[in-house]
Short mmCIF file of C-alpha atoms and ligand atoms in Angstrom, two decimals:
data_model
loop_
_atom_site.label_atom_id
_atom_site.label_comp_id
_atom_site.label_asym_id
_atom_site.label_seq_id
_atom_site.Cartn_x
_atom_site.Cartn_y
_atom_site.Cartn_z
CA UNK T 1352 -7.48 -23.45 7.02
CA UNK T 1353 -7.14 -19.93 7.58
CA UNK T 1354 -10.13 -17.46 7.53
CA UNK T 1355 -10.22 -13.57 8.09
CA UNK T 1356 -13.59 -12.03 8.20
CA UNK T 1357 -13.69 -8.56 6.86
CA UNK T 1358 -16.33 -6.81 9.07
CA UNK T 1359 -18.81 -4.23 7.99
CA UNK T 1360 -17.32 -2.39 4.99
CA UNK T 1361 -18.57 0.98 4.12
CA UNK T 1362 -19.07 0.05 0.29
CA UNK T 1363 -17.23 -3.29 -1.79
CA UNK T 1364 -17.32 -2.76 -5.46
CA UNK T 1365 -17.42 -6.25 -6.94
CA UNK T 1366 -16.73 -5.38 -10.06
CA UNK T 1367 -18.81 -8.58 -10.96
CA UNK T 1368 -20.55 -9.33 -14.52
CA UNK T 1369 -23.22 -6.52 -12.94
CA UNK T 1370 -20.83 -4.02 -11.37
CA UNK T 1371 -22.44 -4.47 -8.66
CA UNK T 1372 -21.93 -1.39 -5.66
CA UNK T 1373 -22.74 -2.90 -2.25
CA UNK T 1374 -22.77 -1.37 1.26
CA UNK T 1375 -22.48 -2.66 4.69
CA UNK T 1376 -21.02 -5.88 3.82
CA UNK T 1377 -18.99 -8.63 4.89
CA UNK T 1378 -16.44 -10.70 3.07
CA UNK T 1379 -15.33 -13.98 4.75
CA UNK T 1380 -12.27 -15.01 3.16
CA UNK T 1381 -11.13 -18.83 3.69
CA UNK T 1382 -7.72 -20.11 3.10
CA UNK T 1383 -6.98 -18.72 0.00
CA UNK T 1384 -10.72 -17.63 -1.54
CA UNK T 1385 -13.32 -15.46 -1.25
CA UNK T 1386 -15.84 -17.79 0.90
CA UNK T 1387 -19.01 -15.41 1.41
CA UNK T 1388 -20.11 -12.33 0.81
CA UNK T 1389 -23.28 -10.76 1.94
CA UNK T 1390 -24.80 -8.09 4.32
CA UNK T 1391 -22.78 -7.84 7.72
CA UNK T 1392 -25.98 -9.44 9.91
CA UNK T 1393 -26.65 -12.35 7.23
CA UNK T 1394 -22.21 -13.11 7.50
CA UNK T 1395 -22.10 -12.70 11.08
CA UNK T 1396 -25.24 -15.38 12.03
CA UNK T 1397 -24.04 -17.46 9.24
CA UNK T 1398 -20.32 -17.71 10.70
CA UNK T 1399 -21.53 -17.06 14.29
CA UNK T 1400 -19.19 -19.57 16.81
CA UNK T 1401 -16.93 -20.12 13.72
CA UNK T 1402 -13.09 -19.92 14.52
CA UNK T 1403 -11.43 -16.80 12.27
CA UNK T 1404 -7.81 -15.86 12.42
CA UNK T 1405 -8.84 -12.44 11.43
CA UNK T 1406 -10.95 -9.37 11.93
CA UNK T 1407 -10.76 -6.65 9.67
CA UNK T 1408 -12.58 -4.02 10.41
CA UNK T 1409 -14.09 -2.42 7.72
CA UNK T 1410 -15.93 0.50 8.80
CA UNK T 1411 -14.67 3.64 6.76
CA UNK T 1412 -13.13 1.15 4.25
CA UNK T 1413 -14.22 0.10 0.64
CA UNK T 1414 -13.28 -3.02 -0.35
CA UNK T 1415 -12.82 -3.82 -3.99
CA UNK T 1416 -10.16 -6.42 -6.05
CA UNK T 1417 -7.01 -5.90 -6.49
CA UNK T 1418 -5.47 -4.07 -9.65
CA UNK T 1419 -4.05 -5.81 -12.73
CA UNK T 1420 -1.19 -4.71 -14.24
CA UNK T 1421 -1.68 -5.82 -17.75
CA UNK T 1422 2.20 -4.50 -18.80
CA UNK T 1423 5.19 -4.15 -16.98
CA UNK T 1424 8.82 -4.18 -16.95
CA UNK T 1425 10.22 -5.19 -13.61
CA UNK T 1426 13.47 -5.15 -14.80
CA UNK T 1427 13.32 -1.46 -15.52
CA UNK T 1428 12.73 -0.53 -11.62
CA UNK T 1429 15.91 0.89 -10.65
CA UNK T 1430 16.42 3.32 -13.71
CA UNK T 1431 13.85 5.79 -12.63
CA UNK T 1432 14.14 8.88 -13.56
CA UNK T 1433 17.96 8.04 -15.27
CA UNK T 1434 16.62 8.81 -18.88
CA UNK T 1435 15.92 12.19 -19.98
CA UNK T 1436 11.68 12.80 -20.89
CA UNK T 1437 12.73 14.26 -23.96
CA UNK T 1438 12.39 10.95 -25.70
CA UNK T 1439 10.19 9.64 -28.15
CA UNK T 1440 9.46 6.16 -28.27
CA UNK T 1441 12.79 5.18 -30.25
CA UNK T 1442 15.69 6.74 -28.90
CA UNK T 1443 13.99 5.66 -25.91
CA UNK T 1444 13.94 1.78 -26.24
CA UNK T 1445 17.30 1.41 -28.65
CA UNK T 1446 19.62 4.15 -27.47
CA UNK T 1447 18.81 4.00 -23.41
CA UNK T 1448 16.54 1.28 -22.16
CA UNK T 1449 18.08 -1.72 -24.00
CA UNK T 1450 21.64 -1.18 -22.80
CA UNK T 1451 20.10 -0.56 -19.12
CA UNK T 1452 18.24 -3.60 -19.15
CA UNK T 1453 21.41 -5.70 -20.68
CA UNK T 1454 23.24 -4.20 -17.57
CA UNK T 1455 20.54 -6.01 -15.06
CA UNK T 1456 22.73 -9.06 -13.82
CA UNK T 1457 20.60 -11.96 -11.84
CA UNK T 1458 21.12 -9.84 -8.61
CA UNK T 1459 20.19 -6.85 -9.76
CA UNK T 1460 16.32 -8.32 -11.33
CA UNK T 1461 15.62 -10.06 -8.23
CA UNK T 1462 16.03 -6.57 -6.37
CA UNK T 1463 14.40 -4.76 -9.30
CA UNK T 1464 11.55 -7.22 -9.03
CA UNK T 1465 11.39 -7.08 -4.64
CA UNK T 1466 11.06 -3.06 -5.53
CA UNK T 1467 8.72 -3.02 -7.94
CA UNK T 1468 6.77 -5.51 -6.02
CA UNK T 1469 6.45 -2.80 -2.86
CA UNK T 1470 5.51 -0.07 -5.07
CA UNK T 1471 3.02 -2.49 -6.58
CA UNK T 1472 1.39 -3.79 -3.17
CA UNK T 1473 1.61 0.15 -1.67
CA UNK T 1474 -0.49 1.30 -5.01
CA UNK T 1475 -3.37 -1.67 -4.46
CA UNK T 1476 -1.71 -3.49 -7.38
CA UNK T 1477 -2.46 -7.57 -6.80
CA UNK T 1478 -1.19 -9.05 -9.70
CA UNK T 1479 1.45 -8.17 -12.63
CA UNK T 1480 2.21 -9.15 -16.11
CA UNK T 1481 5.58 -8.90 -16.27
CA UNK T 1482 7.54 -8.90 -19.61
CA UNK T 1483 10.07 -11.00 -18.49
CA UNK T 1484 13.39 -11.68 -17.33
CA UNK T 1485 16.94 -10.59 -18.90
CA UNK T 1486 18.43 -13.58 -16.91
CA UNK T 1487 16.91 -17.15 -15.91
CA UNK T 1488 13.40 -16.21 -14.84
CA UNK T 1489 14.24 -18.41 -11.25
CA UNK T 1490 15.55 -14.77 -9.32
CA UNK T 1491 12.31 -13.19 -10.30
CA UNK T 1492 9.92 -16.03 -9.43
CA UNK T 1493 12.00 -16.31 -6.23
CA UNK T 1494 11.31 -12.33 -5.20
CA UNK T 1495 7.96 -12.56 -6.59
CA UNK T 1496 7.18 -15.23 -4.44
CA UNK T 1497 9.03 -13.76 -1.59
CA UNK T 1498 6.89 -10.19 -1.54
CA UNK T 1499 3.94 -11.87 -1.85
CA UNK T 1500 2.43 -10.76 -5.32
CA UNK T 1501 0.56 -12.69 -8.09
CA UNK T 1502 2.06 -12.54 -11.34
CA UNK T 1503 2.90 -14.17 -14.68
CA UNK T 1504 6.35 -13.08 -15.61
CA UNK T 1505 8.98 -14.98 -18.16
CA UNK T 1506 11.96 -14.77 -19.92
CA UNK T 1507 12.30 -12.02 -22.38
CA UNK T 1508 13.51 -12.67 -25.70
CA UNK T 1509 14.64 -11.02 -28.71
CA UNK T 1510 16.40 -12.45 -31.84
CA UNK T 1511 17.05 -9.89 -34.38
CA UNK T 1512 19.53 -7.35 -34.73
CA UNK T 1513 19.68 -3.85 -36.44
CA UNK T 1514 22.46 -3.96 -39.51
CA UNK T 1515 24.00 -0.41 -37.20
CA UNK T 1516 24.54 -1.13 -34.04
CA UNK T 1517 23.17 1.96 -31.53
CA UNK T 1518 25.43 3.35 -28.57
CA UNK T 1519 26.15 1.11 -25.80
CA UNK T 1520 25.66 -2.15 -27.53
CA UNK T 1521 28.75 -4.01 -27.04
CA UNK T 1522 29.51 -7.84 -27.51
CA UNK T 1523 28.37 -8.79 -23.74
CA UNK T 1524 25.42 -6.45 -24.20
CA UNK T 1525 24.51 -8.43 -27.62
CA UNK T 1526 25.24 -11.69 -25.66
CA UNK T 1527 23.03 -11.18 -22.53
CA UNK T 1528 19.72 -9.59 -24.42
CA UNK T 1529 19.67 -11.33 -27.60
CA UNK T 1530 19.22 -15.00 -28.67
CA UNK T 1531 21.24 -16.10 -32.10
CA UNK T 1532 17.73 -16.76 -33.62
CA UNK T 1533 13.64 -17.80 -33.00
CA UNK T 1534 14.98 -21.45 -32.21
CA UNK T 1535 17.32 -20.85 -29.70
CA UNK T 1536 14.92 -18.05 -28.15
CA UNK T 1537 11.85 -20.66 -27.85
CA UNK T 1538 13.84 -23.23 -26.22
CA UNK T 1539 14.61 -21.19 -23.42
CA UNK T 1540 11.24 -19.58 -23.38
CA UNK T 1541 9.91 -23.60 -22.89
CA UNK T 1542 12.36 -24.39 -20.24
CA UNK T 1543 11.37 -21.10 -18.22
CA UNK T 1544 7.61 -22.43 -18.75
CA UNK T 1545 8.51 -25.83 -17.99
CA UNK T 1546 10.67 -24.94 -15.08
CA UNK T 1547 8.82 -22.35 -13.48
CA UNK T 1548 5.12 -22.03 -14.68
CA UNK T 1549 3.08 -22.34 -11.40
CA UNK T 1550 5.51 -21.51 -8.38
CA UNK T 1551 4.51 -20.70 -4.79
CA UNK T 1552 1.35 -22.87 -5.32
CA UNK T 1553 0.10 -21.71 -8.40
CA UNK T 1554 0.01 -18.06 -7.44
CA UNK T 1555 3.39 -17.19 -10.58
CA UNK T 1556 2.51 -18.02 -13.69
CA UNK T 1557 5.06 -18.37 -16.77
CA UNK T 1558 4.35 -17.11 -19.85
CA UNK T 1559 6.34 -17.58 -23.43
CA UNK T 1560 6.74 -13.34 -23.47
CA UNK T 1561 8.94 -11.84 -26.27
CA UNK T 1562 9.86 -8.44 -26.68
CA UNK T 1563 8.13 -8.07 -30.18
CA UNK T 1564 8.72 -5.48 -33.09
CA UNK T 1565 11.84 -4.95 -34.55
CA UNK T 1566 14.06 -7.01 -32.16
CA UNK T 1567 11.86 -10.18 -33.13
CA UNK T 1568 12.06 -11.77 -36.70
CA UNK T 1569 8.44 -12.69 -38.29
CA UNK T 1570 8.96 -16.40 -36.80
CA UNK T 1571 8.90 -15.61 -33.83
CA UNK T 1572 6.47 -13.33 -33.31
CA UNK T 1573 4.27 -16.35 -34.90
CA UNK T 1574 6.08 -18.85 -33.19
CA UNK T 1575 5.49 -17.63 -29.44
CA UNK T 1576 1.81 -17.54 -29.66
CA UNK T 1577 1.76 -21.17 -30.96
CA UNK T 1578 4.07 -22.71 -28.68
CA UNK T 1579 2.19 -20.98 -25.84
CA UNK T 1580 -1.08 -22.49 -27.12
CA UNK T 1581 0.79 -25.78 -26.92
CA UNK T 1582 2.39 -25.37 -23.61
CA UNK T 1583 -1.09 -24.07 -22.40
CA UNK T 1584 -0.01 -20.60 -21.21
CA UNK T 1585 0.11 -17.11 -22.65
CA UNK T 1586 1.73 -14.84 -24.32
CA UNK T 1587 2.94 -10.92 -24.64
CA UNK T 1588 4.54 -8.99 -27.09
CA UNK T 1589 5.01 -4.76 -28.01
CA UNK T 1590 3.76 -4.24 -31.23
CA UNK T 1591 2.44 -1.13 -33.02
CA UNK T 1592 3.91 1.06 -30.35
CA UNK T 1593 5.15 4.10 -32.06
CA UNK T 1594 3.37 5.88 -35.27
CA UNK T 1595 7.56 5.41 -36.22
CA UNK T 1596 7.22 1.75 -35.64
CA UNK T 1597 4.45 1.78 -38.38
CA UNK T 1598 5.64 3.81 -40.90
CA UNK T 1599 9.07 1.81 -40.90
CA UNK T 1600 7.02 -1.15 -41.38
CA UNK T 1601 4.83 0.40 -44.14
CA UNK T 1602 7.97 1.84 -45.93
CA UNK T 1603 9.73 -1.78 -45.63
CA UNK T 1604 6.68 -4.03 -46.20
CA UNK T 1605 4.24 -1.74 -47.55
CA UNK T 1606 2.02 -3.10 -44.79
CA UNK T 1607 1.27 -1.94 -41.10
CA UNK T 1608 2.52 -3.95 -37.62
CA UNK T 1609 -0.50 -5.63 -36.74
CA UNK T 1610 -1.64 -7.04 -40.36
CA UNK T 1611 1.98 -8.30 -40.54
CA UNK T 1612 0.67 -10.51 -37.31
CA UNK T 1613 -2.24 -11.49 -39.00
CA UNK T 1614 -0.41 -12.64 -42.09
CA UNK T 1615 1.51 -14.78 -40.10
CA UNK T 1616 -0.76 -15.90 -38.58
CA UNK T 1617 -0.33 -15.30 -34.96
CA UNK T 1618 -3.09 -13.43 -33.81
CA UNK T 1619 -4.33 -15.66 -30.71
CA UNK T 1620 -6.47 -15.26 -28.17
CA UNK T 1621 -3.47 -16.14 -25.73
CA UNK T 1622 -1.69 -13.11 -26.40
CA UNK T 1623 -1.91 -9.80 -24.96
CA UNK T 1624 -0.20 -7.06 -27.34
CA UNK T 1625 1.38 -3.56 -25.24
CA UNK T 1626 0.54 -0.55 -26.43
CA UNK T 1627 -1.37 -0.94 -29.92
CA UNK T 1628 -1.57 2.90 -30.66
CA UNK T 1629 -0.80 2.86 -34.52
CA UNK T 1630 -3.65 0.92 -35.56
CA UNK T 1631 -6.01 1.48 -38.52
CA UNK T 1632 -9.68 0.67 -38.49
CA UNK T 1633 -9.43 -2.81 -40.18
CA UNK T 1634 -6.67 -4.18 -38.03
CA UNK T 1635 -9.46 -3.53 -35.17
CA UNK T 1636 -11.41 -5.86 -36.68
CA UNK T 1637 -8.22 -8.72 -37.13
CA UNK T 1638 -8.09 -8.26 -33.33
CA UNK T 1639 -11.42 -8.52 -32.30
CA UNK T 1640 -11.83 -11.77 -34.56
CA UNK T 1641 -8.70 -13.18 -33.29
CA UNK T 1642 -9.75 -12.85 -29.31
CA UNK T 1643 -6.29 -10.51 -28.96
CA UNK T 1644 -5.98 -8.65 -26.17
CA UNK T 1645 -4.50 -5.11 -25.41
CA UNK T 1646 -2.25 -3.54 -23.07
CA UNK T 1647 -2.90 0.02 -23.13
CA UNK T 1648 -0.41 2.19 -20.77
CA UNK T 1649 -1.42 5.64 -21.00
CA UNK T 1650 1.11 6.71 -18.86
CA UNK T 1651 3.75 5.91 -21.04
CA UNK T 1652 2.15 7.57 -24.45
CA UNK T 1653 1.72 10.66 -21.91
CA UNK T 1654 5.57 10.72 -21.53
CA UNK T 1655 6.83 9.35 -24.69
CA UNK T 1656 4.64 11.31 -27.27
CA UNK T 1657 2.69 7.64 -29.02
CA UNK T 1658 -0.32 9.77 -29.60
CA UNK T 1659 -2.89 7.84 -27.61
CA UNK T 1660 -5.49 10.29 -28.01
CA UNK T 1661 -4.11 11.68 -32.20
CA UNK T 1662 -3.44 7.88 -33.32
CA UNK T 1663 -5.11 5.96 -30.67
CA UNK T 1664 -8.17 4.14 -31.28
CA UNK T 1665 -8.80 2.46 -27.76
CA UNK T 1666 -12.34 3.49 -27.76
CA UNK T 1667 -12.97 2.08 -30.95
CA UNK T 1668 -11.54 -1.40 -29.97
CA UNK T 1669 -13.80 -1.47 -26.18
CA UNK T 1670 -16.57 -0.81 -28.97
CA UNK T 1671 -15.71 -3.49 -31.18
CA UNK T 1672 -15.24 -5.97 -28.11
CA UNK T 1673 -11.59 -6.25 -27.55
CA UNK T 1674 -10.22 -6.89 -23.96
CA UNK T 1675 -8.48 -3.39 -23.56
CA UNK T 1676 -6.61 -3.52 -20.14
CA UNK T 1677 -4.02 -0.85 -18.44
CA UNK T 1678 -0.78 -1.44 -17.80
CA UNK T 1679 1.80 0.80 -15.89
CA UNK T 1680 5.02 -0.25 -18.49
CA UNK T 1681 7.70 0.50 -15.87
CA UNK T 1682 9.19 3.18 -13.46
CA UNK T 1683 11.09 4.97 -16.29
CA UNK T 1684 8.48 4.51 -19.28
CA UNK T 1685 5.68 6.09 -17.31
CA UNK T 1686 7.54 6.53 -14.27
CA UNK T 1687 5.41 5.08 -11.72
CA UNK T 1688 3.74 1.42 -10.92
CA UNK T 1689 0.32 3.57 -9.72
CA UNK T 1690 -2.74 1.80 -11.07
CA UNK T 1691 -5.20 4.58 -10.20
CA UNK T 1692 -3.14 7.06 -12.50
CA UNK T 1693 -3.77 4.82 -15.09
CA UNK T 1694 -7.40 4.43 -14.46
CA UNK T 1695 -7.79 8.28 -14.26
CA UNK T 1696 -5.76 8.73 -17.55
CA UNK T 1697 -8.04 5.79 -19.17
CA UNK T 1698 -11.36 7.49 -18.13
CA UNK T 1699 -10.63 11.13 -19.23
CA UNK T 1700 -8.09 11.40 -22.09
CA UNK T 1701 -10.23 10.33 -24.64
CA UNK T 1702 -13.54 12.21 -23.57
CA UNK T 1703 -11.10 15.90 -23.50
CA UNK T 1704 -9.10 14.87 -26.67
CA UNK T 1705 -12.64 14.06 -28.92
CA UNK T 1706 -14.45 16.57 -27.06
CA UNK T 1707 -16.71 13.82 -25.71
CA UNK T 1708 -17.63 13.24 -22.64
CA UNK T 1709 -19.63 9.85 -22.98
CA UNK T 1710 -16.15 8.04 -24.10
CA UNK T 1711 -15.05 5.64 -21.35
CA UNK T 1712 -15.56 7.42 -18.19
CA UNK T 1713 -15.26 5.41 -14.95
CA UNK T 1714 -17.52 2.64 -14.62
CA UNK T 1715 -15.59 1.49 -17.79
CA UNK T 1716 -11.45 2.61 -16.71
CA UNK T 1717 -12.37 0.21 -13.51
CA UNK T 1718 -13.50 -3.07 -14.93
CA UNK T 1719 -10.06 -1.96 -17.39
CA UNK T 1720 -7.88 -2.02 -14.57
CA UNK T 1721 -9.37 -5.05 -12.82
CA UNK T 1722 -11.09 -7.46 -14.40
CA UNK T 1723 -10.35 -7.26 -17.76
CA UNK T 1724 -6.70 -7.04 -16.75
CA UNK T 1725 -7.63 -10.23 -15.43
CA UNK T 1726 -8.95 -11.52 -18.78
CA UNK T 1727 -6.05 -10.37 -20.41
CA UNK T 1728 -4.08 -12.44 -18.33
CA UNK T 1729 -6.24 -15.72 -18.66
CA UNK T 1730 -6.68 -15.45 -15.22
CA UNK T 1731 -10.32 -14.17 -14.76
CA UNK T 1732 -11.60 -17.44 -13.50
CA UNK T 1733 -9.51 -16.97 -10.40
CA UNK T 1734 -9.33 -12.96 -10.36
CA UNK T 1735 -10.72 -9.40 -10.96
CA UNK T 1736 -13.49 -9.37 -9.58
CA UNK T 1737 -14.99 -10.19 -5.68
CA UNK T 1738 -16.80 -13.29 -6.52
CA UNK T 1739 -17.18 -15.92 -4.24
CA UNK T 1740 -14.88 -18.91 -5.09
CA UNK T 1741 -12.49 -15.99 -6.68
CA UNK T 1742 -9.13 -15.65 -5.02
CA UNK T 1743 -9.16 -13.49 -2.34
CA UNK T 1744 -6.88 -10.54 -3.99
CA UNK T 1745 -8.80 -7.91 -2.52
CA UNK T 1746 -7.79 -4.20 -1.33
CA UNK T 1747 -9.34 -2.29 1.31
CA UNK T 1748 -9.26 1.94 1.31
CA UNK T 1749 -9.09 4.24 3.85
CA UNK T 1750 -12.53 6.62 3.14
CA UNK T 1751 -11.20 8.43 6.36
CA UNK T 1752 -9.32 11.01 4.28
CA UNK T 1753 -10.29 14.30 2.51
CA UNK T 1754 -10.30 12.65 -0.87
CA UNK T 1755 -13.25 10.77 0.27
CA UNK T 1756 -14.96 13.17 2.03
CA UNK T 1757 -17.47 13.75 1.10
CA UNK T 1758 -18.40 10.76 -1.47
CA UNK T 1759 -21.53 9.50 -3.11
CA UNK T 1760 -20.41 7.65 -5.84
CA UNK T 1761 -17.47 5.59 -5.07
CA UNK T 1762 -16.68 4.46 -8.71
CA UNK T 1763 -16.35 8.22 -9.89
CA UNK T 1764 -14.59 9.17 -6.29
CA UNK T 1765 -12.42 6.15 -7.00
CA UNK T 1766 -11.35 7.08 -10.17
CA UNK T 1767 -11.50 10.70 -10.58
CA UNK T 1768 -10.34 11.91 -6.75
CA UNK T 1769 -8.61 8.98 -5.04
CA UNK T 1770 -4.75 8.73 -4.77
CA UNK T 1771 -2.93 5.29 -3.96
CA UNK T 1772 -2.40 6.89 -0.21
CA UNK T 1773 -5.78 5.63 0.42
CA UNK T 1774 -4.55 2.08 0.24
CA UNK T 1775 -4.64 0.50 3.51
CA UNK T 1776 -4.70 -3.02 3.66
CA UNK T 1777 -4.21 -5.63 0.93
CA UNK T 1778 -4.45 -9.37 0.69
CA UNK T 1779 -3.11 -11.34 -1.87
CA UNK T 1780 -3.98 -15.60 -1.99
CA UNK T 1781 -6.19 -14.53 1.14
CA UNK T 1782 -2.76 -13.07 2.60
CA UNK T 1783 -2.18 -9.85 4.73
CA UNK T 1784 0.81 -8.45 2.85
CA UNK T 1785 0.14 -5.11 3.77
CA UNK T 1786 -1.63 -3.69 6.75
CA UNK T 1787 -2.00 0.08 7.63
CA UNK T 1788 0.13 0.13 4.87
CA UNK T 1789 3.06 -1.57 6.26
CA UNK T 1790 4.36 -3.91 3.92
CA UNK T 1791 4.28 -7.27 5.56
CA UNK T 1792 6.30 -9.64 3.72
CA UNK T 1793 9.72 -7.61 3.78
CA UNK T 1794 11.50 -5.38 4.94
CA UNK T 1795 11.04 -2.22 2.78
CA UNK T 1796 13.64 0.10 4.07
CA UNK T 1797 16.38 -2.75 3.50
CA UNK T 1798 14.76 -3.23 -0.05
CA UNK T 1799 15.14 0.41 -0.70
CA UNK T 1800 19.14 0.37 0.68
CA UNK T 1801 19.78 -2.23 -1.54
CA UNK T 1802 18.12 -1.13 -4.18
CA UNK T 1803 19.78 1.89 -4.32
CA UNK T 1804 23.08 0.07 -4.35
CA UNK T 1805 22.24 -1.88 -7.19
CA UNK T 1806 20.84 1.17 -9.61
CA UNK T 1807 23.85 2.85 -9.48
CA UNK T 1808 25.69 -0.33 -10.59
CA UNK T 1809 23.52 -1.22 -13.54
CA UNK T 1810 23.33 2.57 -14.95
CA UNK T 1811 26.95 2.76 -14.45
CA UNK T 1812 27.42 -0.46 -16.00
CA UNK T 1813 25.25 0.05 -19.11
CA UNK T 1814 27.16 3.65 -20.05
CA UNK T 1815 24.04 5.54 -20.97
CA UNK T 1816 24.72 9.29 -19.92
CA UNK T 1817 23.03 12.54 -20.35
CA UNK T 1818 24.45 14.15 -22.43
CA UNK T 1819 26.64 11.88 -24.63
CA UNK T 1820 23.92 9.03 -25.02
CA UNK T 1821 22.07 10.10 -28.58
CA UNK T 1822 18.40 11.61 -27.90
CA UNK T 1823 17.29 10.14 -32.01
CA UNK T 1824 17.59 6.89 -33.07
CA UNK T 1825 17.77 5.40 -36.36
CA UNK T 1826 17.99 1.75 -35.25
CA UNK T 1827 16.16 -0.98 -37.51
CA UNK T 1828 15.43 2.49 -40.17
ZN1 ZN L 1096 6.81 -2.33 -22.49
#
């Protein structure tokens, strides 16, 4: 068994049911757990004349878990920065995203995915959830595994088509990104489960994950939920993530996204819903009964107009007891994989936009980006928070830089002052995969070759352009 000893940190936020700020500490991690945690004399006579692999030193570091990314694309790695930001939400998915992401051939995920995995590890992000796979899930679970993150990834399905077909969606396009209905979708979605749910010892999970909204018939947006309760997993869907999105549905059905879910009956406690900005106060309520969780990204309503803070009511739902995590979307929706932006957006849009500054605030945009994250993902038994017994997904900061000097409260310096720069070491499954920040597990400047290889294919191959591919979309209208 493997154990590392992480010596005499400066501060470890827990981020346990008390949010509990320590100092001087030591964490003893065993195998893969957190074994002991405690004040650096009680650890060191406790352990004394016990073998460790490891010594950290943590002197001028705080320790604290791991980020959760409760939404993410890895697909979408290598088209940052391809689409123009004039987008709204819309134009965004039908006339530019979808055709890139029907362009992403087995090779060019598993690169996406070793990519996005870097940037993840670099920003002090531990573990992912991933919307899922345009190919057989098997090349992401295999780079996954190979840089070292935890995750819960899929195969991402959509069965419905819009009666006009938008720019760039030819025959192989149609062919690659859509199933021919909820059927044939969920029996792929339970052979991805069945085939890959629980690689590299339990550390990738496999979740029934569907692209939701328009792209989805009713079925299976009720259907996924259910057979994810059956196959014990989770699952994730978009919903509710454009004020458009809403309005078509109200003009269509005379009835908003998320009380459609709740008349057919698939509001779950296994699901985690992205985005969630065109809500009304009752459908609040549907969620909180239900045990649904929420994805917000406010990076992505920053650069694709939602309306977090017009619309938004993610206040209202922390109020009413929902699970509201953060999630980063992708490198082109928000453009970057950075946690701590997200945390910083989480903890100050709403207290500028209402004019009040009790709304959210740190303490709170933490335990968002950790441990309920963590709940989001089912996974909070294992994760989120330094526990001992937890998983050892921990990262350690550098507070040997000017944005930590000086500090007195670490939770506010954390949030409001901290960049991901300060990320110095991180462990995953009580694994060094990145020390001094050196990525450990592969070789980032090859990644970043190939990578750049493989963008210029996919973009190419999908035939969105600036300045011929439509900026409005009237797809599914
Ligand atoms: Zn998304």
């Amino acid at each position: 068994m493997g154990r590392i000893l992480i010596r005499d940190a400066e501060v470890v936020l827990t981020v346990d049911p008390a949010d509990r700020v320590l100092t001087q500490c030591s964490v003893l991690v065993e195998d893969t757990r957190i074994a002991a945690l405690g004040p650096t004399a009680v650890i060191e006579d406790r352990y004394r004349g016990v073998v460790l692999d490891e010594v950290i030193d943590g002197r001028n570091r705080l320790v604290m878990p791991g980020f959760v990314d409760a939404h993410l694309h890895l697909s979408e790695q290598l088209s940052r920065g391809v689409f123009p930001d004039t987008l709204a939400t819309r134009p965004w998915v039908f006339n530019w995203a979808k055709p890139v992401y029907a362009a992403m051939g087995p090779d060019d995920e598993y690169v996406a995915t070793l990519l996005a995995g870097i940037e993840m590890i670099k920003t002090g992000t531990t573990c992912c959830l991933d919307m899922g796979a345009q190919n057989d899930v098997g090349n992401t679970v295999r780079a996954l595994e190979e840089v070292g993150i935890r995750a819960v990834t899929g195969r991402h399905a959509a069965d419905r088509l819009p009666e006009v077909l938008p720019p760039h969606w030819t025959t192989e396009m149609i062919e690659r990104h859509f199933f021919p209905n909820a059927d044939a979708a969920l029996a792929e979605l339970e052979r991805a489960v069945r085939t890959y749910n629980n690689a590299a010892g339990g550390r990738i999970r496999v979740w029934v994950n569907i692209e939701g909204k328009e792209p989805c018939s009713p079925e299976l947006h009720a259907a996924a939920p259910a057979l994810a309760a059956r196959l014990g997993v989770g699952t994730t869907y978009h919903i509710a993530s454009s004020l458009e999105e809403a309005l078509v549905s109200e003009r269509k059905t005379g009835k908003w996204p998320v009380t459609r879910l709740k008349e057919w009956g698939a509001l779950r406690d296994n699901l985690v819903l992205a985005h969630v900005v065109a809500v009304r106060d009752e459908e609040i309520g549907f969620l909180a009964e239900a045990g649904t969780k929420v994805a917000f990204c406010p990076g992505t309503s920053l650069k694709l107009a939602k309306g977090a803070t017009r619309i938004g009511k993610y206040p209202e739902m922390l109020a009413a007891g929902i699970t509201v995590s953060l999630g980063c979307d992708g490198a082109s929706a928000a453009g970057s994989l950075d946690m701590m932006r997200q945390m910083y957006l989480a903890a100050g849009l709403f207290k500028d936009a209402r004019m009040d500054a009790s709304l959210i605030g740190a303490v709170t945009a933490l335990r968002m980006a950790t441990i309920d994250g963590a709940r989001a993902l089912l996974w909070d038994d294992q994760i989120g928070s330094i526990e001992v017994g937890k998983r050892a997904d921990l990262i350690l900061l550098n507070l040997d830089d000017c944005d930590w000097v000086p500090y007195t409260d670490p939770v506010q310096t954390l949030v409001y002052s901290a960049g991901a720069h300060c990320v110095h070491t991180v462990l995953i499954d009580g694994r060094v995969v990145m020390r001094d920040r050196r990525v450990l597990t592969v070789d980032e400047r090859e990644v970043y070759a190939l990578a750049r290889e493989h963008a210029r294919r996919v973009i190419d191959r999908s035939g969105v352009c600036a300045g011929r591919t439509p900026l409005v979309s009237t797809a599914y209208d």
